[in-house]
PDB file of C-alpha atoms in Angstrom:
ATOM      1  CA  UNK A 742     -13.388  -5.775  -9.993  1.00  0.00           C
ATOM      2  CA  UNK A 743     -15.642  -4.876  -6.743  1.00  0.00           C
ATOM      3  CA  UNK A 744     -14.459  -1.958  -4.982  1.00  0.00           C
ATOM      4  CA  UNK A 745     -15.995  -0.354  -1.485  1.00  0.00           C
ATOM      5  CA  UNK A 746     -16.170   3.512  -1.092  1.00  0.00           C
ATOM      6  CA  UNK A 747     -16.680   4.889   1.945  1.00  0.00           C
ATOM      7  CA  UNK A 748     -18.331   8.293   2.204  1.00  0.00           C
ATOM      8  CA  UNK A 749     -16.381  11.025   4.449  1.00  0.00           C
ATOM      9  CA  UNK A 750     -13.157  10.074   6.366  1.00  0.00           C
ATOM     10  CA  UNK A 751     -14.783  11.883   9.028  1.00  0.00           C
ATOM     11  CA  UNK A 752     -18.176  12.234  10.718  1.00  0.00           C
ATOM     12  CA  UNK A 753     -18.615  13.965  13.956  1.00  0.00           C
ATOM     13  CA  UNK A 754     -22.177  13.746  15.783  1.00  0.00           C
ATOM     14  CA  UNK A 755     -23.657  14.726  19.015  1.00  0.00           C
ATOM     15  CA  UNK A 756     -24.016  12.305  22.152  1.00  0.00           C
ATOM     16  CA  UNK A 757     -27.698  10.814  21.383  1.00  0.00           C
ATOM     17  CA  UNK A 758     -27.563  11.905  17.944  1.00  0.00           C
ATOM     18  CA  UNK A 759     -28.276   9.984  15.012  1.00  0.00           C
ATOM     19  CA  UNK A 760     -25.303   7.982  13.142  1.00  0.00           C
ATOM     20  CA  UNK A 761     -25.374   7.392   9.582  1.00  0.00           C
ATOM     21  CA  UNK A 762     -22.382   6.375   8.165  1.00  0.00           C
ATOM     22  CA  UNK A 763     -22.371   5.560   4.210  1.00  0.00           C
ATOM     23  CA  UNK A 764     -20.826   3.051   2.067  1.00  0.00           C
ATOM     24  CA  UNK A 765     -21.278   2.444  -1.634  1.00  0.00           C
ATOM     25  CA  UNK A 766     -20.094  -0.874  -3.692  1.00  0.00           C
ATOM     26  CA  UNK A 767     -19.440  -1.889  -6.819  1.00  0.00           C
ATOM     27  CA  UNK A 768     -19.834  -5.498  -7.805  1.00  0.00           C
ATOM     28  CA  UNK A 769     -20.566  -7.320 -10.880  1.00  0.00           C
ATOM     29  CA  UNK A 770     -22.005 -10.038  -9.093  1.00  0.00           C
ATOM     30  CA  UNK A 771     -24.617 -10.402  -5.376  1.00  0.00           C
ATOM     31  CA  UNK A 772     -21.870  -9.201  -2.646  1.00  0.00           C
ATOM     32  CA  UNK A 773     -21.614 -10.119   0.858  1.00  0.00           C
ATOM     33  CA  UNK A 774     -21.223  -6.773   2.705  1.00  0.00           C
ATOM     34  CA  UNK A 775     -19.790  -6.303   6.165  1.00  0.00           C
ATOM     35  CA  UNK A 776     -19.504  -3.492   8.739  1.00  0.00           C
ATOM     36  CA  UNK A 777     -16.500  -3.671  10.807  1.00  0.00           C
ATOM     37  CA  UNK A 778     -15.475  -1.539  13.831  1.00  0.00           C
ATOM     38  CA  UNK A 779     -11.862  -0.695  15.264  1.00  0.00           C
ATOM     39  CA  UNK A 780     -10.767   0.648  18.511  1.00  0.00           C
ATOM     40  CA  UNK A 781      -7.506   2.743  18.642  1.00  0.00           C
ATOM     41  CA  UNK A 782      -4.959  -0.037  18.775  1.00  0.00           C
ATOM     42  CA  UNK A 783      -7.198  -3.025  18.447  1.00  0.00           C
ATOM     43  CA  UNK A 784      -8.706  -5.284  15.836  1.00  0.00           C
ATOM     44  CA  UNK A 785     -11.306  -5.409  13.464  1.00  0.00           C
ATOM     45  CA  UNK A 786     -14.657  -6.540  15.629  1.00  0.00           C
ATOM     46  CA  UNK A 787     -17.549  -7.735  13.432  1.00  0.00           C
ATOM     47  CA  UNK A 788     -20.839  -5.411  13.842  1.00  0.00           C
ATOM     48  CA  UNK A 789     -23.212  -6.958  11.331  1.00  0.00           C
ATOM     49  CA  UNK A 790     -23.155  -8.545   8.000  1.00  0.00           C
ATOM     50  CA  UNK A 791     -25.910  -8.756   5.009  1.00  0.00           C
ATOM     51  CA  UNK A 792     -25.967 -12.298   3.574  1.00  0.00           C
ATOM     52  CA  UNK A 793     -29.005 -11.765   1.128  1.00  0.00           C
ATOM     53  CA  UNK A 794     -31.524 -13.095   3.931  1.00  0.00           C
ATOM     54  CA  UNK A 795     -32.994  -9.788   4.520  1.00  0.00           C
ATOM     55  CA  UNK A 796     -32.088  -6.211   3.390  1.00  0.00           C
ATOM     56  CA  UNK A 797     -32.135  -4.941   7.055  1.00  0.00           C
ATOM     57  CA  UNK A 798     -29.187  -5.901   9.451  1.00  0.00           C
ATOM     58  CA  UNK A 799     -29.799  -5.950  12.430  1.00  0.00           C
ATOM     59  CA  UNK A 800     -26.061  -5.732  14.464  1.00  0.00           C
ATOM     60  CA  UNK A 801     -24.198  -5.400  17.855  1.00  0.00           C
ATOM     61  CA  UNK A 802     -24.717  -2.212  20.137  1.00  0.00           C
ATOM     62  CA  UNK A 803     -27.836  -1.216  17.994  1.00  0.00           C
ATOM     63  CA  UNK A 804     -26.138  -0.672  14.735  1.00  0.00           C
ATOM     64  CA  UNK A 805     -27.829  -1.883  11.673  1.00  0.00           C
ATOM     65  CA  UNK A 806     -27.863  -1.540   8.144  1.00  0.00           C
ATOM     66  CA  UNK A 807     -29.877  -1.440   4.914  1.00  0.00           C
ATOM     67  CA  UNK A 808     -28.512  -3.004   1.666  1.00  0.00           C
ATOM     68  CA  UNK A 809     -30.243  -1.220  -1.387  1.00  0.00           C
ATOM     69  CA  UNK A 810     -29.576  -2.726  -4.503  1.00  0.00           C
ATOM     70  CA  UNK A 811     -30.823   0.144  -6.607  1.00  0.00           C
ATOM     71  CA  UNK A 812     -28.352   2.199  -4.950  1.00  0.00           C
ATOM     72  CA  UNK A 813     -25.362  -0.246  -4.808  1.00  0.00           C
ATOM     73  CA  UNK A 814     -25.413   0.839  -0.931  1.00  0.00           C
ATOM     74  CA  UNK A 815     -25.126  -0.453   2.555  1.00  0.00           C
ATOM     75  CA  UNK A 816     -24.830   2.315   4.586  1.00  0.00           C
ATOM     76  CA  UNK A 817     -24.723   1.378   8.322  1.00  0.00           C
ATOM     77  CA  UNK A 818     -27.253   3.599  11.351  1.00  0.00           C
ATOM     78  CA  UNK A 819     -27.330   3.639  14.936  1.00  0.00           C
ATOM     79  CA  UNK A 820     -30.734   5.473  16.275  1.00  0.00           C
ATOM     80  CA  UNK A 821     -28.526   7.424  19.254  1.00  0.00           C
ATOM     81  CA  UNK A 822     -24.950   8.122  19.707  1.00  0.00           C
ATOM     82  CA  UNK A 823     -22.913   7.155  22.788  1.00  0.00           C
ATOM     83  CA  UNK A 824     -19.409   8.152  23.671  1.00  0.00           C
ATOM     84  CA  UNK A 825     -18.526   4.627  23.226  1.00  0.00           C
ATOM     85  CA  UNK A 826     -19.130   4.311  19.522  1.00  0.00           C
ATOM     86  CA  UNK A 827     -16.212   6.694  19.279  1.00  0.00           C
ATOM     87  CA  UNK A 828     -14.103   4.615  16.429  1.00  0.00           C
ATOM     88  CA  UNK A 829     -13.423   3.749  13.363  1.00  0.00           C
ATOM     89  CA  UNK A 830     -15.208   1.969  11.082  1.00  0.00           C
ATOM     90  CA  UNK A 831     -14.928   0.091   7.951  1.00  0.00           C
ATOM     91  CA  UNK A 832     -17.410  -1.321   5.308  1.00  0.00           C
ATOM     92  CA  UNK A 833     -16.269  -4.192   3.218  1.00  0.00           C
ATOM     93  CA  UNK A 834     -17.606  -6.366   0.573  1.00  0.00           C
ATOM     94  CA  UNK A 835     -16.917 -10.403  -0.368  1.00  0.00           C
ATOM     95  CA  UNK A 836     -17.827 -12.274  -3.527  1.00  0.00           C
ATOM     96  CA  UNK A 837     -18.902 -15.887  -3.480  1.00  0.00           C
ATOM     97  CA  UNK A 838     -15.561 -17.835  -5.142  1.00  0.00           C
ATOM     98  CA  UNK A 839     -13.058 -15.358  -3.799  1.00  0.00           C
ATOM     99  CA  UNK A 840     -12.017 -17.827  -0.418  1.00  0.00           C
ATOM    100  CA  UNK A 841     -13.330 -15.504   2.001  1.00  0.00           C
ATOM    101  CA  UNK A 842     -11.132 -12.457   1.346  1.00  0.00           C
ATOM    102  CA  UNK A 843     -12.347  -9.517   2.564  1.00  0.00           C
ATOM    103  CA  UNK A 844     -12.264  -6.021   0.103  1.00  0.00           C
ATOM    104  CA  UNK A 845     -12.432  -2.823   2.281  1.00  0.00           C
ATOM    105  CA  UNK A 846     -13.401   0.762   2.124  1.00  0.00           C
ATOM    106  CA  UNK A 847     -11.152   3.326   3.692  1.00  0.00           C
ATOM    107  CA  UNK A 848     -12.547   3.482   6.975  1.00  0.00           C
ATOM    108  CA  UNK A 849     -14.703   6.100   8.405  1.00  0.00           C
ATOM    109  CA  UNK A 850     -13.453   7.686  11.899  1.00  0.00           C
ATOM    110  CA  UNK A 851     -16.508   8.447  14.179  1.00  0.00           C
ATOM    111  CA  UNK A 852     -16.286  10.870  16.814  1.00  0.00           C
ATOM    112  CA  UNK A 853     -18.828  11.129  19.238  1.00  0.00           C
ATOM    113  CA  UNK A 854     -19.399  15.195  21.162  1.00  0.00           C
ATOM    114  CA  UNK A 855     -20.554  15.177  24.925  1.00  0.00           C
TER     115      UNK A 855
ATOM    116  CA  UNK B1095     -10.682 -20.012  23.174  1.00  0.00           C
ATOM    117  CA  UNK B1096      -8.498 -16.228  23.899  1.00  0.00           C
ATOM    118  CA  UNK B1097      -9.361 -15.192  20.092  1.00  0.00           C
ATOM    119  CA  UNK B1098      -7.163 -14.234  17.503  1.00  0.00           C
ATOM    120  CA  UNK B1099      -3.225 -13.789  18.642  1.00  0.00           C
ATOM    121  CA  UNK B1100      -0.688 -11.932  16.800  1.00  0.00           C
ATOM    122  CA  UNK B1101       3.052 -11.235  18.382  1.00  0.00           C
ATOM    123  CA  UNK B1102       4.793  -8.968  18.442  1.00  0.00           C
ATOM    124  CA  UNK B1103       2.700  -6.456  18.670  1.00  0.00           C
ATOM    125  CA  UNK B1104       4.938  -3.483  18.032  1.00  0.00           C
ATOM    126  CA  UNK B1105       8.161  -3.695  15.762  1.00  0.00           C
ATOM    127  CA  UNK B1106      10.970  -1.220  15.143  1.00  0.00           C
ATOM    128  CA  UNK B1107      13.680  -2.297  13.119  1.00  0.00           C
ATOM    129  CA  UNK B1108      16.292  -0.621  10.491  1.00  0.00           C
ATOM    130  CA  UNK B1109      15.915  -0.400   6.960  1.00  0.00           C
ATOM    131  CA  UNK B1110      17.528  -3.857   5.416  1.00  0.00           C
ATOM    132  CA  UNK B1111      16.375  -5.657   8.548  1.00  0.00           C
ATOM    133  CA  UNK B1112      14.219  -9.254   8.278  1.00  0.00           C
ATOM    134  CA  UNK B1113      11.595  -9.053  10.296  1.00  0.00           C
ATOM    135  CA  UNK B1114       9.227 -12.178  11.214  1.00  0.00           C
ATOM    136  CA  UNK B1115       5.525 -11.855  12.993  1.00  0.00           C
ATOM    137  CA  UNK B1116       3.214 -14.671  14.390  1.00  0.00           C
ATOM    138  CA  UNK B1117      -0.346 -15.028  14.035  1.00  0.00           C
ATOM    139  CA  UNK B1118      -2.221 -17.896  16.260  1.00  0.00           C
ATOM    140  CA  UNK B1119      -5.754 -18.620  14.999  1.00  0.00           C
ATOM    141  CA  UNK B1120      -8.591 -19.636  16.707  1.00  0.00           C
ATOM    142  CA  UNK B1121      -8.152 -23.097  17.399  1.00  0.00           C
ATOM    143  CA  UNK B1122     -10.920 -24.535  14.573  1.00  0.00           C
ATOM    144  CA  UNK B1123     -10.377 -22.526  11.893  1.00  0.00           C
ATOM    145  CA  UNK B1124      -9.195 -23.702   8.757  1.00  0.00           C
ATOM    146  CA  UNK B1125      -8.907 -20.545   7.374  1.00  0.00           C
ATOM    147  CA  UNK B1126      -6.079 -17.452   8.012  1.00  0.00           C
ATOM    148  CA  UNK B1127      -5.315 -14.448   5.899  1.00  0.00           C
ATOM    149  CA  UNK B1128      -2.884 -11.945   6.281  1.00  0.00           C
ATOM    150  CA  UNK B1129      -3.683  -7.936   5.560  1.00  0.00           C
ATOM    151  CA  UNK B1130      -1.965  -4.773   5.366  1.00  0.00           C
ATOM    152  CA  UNK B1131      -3.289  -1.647   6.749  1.00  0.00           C
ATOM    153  CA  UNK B1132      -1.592   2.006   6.393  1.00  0.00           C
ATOM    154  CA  UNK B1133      -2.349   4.755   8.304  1.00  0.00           C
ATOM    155  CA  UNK B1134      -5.998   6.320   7.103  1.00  0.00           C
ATOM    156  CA  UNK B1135      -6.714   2.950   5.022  1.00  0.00           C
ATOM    157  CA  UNK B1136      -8.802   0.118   5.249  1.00  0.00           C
ATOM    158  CA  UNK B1137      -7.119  -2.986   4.897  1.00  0.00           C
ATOM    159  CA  UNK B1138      -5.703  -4.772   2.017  1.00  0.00           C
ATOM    160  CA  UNK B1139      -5.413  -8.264   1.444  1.00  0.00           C
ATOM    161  CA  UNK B1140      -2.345 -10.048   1.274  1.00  0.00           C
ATOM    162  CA  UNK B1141      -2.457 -13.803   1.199  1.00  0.00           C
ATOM    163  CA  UNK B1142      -4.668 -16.145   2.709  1.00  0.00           C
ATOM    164  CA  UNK B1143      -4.776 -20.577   3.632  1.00  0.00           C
ATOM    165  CA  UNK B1144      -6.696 -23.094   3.912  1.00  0.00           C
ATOM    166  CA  UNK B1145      -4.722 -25.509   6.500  1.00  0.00           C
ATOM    167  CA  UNK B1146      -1.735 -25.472   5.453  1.00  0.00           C
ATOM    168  CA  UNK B1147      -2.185 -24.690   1.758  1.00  0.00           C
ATOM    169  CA  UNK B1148      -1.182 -20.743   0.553  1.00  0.00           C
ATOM    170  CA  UNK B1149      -4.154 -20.163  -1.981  1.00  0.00           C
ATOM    171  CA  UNK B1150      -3.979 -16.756  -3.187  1.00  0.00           C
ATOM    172  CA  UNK B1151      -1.027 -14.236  -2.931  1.00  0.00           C
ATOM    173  CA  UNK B1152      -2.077 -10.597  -3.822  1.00  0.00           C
ATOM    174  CA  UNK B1153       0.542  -8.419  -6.005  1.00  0.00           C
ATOM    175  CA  UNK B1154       1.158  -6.395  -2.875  1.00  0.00           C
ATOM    176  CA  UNK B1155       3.000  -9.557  -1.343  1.00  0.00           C
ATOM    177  CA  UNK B1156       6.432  -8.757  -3.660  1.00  0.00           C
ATOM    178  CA  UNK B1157       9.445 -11.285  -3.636  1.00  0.00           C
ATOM    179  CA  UNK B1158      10.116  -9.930  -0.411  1.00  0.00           C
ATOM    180  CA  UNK B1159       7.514 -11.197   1.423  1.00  0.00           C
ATOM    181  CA  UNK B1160       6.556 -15.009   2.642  1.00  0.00           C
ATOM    182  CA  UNK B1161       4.051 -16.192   4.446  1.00  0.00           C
ATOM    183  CA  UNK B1162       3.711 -19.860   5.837  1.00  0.00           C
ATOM    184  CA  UNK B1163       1.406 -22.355   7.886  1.00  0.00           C
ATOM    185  CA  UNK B1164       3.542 -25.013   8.132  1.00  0.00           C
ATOM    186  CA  UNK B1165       1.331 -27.753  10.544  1.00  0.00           C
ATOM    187  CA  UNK B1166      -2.280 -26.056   9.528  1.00  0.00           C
ATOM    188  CA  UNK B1167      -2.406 -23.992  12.824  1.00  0.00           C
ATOM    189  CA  UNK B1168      -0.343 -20.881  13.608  1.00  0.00           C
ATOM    190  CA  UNK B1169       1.587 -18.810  10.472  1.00  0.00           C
ATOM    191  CA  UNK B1170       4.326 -16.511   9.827  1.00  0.00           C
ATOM    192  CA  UNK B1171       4.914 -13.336   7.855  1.00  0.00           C
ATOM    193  CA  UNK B1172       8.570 -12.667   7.237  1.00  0.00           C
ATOM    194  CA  UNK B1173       9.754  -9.609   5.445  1.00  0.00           C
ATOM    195  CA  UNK B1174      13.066  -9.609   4.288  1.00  0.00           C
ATOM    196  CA  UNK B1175      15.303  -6.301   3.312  1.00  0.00           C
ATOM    197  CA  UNK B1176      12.847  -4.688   5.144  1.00  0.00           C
ATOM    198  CA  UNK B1177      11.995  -0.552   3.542  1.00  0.00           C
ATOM    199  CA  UNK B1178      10.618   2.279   4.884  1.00  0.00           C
ATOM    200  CA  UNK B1179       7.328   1.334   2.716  1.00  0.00           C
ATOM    201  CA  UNK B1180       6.715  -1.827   4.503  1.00  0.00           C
ATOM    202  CA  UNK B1181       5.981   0.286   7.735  1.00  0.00           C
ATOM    203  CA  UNK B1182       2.246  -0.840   8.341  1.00  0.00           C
ATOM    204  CA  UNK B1183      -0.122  -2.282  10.636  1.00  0.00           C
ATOM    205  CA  UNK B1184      -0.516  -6.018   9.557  1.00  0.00           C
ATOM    206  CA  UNK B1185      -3.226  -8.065  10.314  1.00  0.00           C
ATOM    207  CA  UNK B1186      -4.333 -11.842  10.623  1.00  0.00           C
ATOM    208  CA  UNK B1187      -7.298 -13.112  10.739  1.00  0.00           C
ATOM    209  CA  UNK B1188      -9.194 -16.626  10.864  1.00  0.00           C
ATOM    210  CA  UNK B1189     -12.438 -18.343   9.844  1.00  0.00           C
ATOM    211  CA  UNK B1190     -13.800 -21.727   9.883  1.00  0.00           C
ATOM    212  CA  UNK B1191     -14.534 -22.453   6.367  1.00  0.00           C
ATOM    213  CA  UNK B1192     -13.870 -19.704   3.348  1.00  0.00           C
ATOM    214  CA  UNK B1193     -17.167 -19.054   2.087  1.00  0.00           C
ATOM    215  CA  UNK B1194     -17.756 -15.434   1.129  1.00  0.00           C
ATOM    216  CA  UNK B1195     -20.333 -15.059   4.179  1.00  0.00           C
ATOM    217  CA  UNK B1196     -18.000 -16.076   6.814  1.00  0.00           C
ATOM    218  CA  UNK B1197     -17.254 -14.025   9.307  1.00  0.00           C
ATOM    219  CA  UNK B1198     -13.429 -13.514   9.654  1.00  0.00           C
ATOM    220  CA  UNK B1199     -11.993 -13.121  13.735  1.00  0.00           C
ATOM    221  CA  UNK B1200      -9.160 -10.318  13.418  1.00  0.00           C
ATOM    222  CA  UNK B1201      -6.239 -10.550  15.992  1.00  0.00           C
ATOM    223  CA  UNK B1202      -5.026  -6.859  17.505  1.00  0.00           C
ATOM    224  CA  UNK B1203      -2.307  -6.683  14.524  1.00  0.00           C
ATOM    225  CA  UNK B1204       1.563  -6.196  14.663  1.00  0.00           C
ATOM    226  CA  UNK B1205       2.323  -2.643  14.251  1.00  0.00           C
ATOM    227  CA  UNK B1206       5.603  -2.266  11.700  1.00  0.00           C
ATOM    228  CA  UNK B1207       7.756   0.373  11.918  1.00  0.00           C
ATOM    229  CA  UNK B1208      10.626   0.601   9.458  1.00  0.00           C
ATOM    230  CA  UNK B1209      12.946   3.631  10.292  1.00  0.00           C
TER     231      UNK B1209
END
């Protein structure tokens, strides 16, 4: 069965610091990955998604992320921090055949220092 | 289009309650699921249609729980003899078409709280 894990339940960086949050599958099968962002109190907002077009993802608010097969990973980057990216955030995979459904990690809480 | 709607948006209700919650898709889409999300957890899957067809139910959904989409457009959760367990944040969310690279539109959730 594919699983998601999702590497600290916490990550703290500096305004204009680099983000690197990780996240590690496991599929038996090519996944569909997804990075997902939520606000306190809010839905889950799509930031980028790897389709098997092209290993690097380009996303919204300069996020993007590198699928690595070798390393079972899609770990999702931003270049430089900004209060606003202050959230949480969730990796999740999907399997062709499986309607769509959506497997997540944990969730990763971002906080962002001034 | 005003997105994903879900309503209420905060519930309180006593143990042994029923409660019921709404979900509105986007207007297109096809496709709705339902998920579950605790406090510090990602989201878990409950059920999902296509129109007005349930497709999958995931063991989380027990005996207590039923979901319906009765015209193909906006769907239900009810949970009946409600417990303290069921206290959760769920989720619905909509896509046009199910394929596995779809990218699902997630309403603002209905916050349960069983006390």
């Amino acid at each position: 069965a594919q699983s998601v894990t999702q590497l600290g339940s916490h990550v703290s960086v500096s305004e204009g610091a680099l983000v690197l949050l990780r996240c590690n599958y496991s599929s038996s099968v090519p996944p569909y990955l997804f990075w997902y962002v939520q606000y306190p109190n809010q839905g889950l907002q799509l930031l980028l998604k790897y389709t098997s077009a092209a290993t690097l993802v380009k996303g919204i608010n300069d996020f993007e992320a590198e699928f690595k097969k070798s390393e079972t990973s899609f770990h999702l980057t931003k270049p430089s921090a900004h209060m606003s990216d202050a959230a949480e955030y969730f990796c999740a995979v999907s399997l062709y055949n499986q309607g769509g459904k959506l497997i997540f990690g944990q969730g990763t809480e971002l906080s962002v220092k001034p | 289009d005003t997105g994903v709607s879900q309503d209420p948006r905060h519930k309180i209700t006593k143990r042994g309650q029923n409660v019921t919650f709404r979900c509105d898709p986007i207007s297109e889409h096809n496709r709705l699921y339902w998920y579950r999300q605790t406090l510090g957890q990602g989201p878990e899957f409950l059920t999902y249609f296509q129109n007005e067809a349930q497709l999958e139910k995931s063991r989380l959904l027990s005996d207590r729980f039923s979901a319906e989409r009765p015209k193909g457009s906006f769907s239900t959760l009810e949970i009946q003899r409600t417990e303290q367990g069921d206290s959760a944040m769920y989720l619905c969310a909509s896509s046009l078409g199910g394929g596995a690279n779809t990218e699902a539109f997630f309403g603002q959730g209905t916050r349960l709280t069983v006390v």
